[in-house]
Amino acid sequence: MNGELLSLIDMIVRDKGIDREVLIQAIESAMTSAAKKGVTKEGEDVTVTIDRTKGSVVVTSNGKTLSSTEFSRIGAQTAKQVIMQKIREAERDVIIGEFQDKTGSIVSGTVHRFERGDIIVDLGRTEGLLPKSERIPYEEYRQGEQVQAYVLDVRKGAKGAEIILSRAHEGFIRGLFALEVPEIADGTVEIKAIAREPGDRTKIAVSSRDEKVDCVGACVGVRGTRVKNIVRELHGERVDIIRWHEDANGYIAAALAPAQIVEIRPNPEAKRALVVVADDQLSLAIGKKGQNVRLASKMTGWQLDITSQSQLGAAAIALRDLQGVGPSMEKRLTAGGIASVEQLAGSTVEQLAAIKGIGEKTAEKLIQAAKEVLAKAKTPAASEGEPPAEASAPPARLELEPGRAAGAASSDAAAPSESELQPPSGEAKPDEPSTSDPSQQ
């Protein structure tokens, strides 16, 4: 019996990874409970001790040693139940301790099953929960498929350890770069900020603690191999890698890449900046549905207002600068709710005629004058001897050869060879990673 008990303890320790002393103490506690119910009288002090070397069980009550054979059937059953419970609790504590150390890191597992839209991931000794809210949109999973995820939280649950996983968290991006880029893992390159819209686009700002190491180039890898592996794991999510700047203007300009910035007017107290871009760069700076400026604002921590040069010029035109608008007419327009030239140009004759002191003919002239001034402000000056272009050409962009990732588009990085980069031949693919460093452009 004694040898069987030690063999059972050693087997559980080996299979479950439970500390041997913790398990023996749990069995002693369980046997003490059984002895109180089946051997001794109520209120008597009972102690059960297991010899760590021989496995012998010694039961003492009020200084008297009892034989383990005196355990009743009910007491033995109780001991068995308590032992199993203690084993489960100890195993749960071991798992929780193991995965608490992994919180904030990347783990791998296989898709085990689906429960109400959530995914149960087999992590080996336990299971993890990948909620629908923490998944990348539009991703599809199959049972048995390998999956990587970020350990978001570890806690005790009613059924054991609960390990919450995420693929939508910004920490997942940070973890993937740490796995792919040795310079990030050893601390040479530091990730300063991440802004992400899962499944669509991510911006990441990096800096180097070693002047000899190009932080953007390290993240991209030779011919883009490193960032390409990350994009593949993200199922095509676009990744923009930019160089972090201590200077606010340089950081904002880099964050808005690939748009080219004309001027930045920062307000440090309000953490707000007016960013002026060329007319043909306005849509690029704002991005699809405002995504580019939204991510840039989130990454820098500044509220960014984007405007074009023509819009800025039109906003600077005062009502009094219009032909036929004197001080008295300006007061009438302001009183009628018309405070800018753009508002005046967008008004109707009926709206202006409703203002006291303005007739229909005067209203027509005012509207026409406002439209002409705005048209002149928004028309870029043509080069001498050349007619104005009907439409501005989209900015040139380097596009990848099929099957290659982008190199660092940094003006201070080593220029890629002609064989590595092709001239633009169309719209860039959404799943292609991009790197931008416009600070020196």
Short mmCIF file of C-alpha atoms in Angstrom, two decimals, residues 76 195 323 366:
data_model
loop_
_atom_site.label_atom_id
_atom_site.label_comp_id
_atom_site.label_asym_id
_atom_site.label_seq_id
_atom_site.Cartn_x
_atom_site.Cartn_y
_atom_site.Cartn_z
CA ALA A 76 -12.03 6.43 2.44
CA ALA A 195 -2.26 52.19 -33.96
CA GLN A 323 -16.44 93.34 -54.38
CA LEU A 366 -22.75 88.69 -53.97
#
